[in-house]
GROMACS .gro file of C-alpha atoms in nm:
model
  127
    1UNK     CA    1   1.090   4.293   1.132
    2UNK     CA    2   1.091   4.254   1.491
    3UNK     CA    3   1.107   4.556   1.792
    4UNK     CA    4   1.451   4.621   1.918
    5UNK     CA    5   1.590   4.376   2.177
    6UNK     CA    6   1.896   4.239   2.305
    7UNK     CA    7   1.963   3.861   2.435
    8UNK     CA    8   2.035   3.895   2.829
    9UNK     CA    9   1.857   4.183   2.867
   10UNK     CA   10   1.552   4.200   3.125
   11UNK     CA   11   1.389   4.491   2.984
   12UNK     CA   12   1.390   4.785   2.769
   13UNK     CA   13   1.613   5.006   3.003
   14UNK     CA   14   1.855   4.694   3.040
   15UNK     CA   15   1.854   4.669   2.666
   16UNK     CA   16   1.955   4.997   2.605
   17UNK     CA   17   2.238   5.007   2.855
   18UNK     CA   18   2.341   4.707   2.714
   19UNK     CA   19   2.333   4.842   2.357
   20UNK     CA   20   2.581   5.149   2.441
   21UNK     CA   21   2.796   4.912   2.658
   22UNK     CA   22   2.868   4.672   2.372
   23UNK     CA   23   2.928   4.925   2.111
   24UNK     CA   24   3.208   5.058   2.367
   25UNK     CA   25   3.367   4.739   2.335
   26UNK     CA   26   3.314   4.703   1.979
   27UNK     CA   27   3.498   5.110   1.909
   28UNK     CA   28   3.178   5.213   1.797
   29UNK     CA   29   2.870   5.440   1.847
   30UNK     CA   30   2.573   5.279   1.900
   31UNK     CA   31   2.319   5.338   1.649
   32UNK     CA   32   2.003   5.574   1.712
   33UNK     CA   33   1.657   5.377   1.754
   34UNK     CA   34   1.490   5.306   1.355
   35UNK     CA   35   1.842   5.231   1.214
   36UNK     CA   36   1.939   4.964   1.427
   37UNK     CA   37   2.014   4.622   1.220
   38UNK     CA   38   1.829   4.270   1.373
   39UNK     CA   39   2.017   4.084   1.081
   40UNK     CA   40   2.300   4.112   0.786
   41UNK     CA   41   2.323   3.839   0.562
   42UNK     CA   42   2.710   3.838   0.410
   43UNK     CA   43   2.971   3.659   0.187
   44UNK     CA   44   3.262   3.492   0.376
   45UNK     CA   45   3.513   3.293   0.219
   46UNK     CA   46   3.285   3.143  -0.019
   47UNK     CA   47   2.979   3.091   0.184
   48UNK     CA   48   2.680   3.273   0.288
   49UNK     CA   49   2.631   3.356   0.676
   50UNK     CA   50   2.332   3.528   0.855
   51UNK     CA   51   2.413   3.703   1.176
   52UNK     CA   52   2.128   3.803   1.337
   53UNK     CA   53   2.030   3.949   1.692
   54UNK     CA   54   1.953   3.640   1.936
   55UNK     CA   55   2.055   3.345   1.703
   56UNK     CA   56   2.372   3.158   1.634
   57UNK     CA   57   2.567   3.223   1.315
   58UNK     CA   58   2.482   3.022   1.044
   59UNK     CA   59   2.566   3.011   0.688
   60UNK     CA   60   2.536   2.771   0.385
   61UNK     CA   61   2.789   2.708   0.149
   62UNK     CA   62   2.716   2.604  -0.178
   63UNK     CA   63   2.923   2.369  -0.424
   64UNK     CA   64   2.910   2.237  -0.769
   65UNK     CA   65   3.143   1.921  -0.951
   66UNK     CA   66   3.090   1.798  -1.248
   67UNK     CA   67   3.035   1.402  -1.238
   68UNK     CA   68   3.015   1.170  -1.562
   69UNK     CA   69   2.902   1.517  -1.751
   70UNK     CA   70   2.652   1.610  -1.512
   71UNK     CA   71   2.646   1.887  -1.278
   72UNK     CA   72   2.590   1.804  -0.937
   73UNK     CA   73   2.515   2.053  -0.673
   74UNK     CA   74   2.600   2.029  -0.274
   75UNK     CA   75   2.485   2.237  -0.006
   76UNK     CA   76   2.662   2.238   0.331
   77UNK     CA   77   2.546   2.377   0.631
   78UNK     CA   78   2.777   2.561   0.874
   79UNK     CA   79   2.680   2.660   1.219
   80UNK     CA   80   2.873   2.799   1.505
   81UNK     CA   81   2.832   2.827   1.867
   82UNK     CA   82   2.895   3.234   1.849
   83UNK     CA   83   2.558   3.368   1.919
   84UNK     CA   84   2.509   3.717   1.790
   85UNK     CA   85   2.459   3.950   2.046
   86UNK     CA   86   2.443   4.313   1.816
   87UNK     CA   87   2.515   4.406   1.485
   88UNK     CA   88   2.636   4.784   1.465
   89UNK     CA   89   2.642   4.940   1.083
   90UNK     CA   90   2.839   5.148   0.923
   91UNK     CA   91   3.140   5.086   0.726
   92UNK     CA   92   3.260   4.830   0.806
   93UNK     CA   93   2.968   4.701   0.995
   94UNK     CA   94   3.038   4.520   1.337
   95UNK     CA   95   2.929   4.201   1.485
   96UNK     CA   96   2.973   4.134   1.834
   97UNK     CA   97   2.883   3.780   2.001
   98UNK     CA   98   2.931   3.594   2.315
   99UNK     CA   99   3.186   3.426   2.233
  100UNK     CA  100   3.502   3.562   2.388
  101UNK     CA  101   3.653   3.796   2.549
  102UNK     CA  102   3.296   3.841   2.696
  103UNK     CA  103   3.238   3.514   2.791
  104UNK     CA  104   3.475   3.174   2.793
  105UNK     CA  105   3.261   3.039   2.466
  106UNK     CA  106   3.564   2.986   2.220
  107UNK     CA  107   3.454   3.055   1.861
  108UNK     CA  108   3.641   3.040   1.512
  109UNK     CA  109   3.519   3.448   1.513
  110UNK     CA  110   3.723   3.722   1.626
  111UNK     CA  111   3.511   3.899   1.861
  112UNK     CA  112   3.383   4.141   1.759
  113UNK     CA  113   3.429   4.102   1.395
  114UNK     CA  114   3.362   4.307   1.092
  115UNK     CA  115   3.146   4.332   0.753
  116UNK     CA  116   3.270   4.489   0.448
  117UNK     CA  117   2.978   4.543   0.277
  118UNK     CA  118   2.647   4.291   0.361
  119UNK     CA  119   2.421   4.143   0.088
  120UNK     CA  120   2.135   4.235   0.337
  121UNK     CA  121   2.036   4.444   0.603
  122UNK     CA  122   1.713   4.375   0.819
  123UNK     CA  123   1.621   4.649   1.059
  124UNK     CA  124   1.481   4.649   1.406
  125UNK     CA  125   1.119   4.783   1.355
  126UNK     CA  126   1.123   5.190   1.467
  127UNK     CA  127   0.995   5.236   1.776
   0.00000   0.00000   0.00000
């Protein structure tokens, strides 16, 4: 676990401002400090992404075929150039990156996007 942060922001104050702002544009409330998620780790369309605070989405997707009786296994991974900015829970959670509307970064993610139900939820360490 890591303390709460946000990329782009200066300082604690900044961070916090910046917290409220993008749950705003996400149509959510932020969440209060000790319950506030660094990283979800979730199921989508057959692969497994991590979207955590600071990093660019990533995932692996995993495949099996069977070849001359034998099972052969292939791992794929998938990146994208969204870099997660917050992750809000509740259900569903929301992700929101920097892709756009909030900046001209084009990304195969709506932004924000939503969660159903994660596999895994890391927390920001309580303050």
């Amino acid at each position: 676990m890591a303390a709460f942060f946000l990329p782009r922001a200066s300082d604690d104050d900044q961070a916090e401002r910046l917290y409220e702002a993008l749950a705003e544009f996400a149509g959510c409330e932020p969440a209060p400090p000790g319950r506030r998620v660094q990283a979800i780790v979730f199921r989508q369309d057959g692969a497994e992404w991590v979207a955590e605070v600071g990093r660019e989405l990533h995932g692996q997707r995993t495949t099996t075929t069977l070849r001359r009786g034998e099972l052969l296994e292939h791992t794929e991974e998938l990146t994208s150039t969204a870099r997660v900015l917050a992750v809000y829970p509740g259900t569903p959670y929301l992700v929101v990156t920097d892709a756009q509307p909030i900046t001209g970064t084009p990304s195969e993610w709506a932004n924000p996007f939503t969660v159903a139900g994660p596999d895994r939820v890391t927390l920001f360490d309580a303050p």
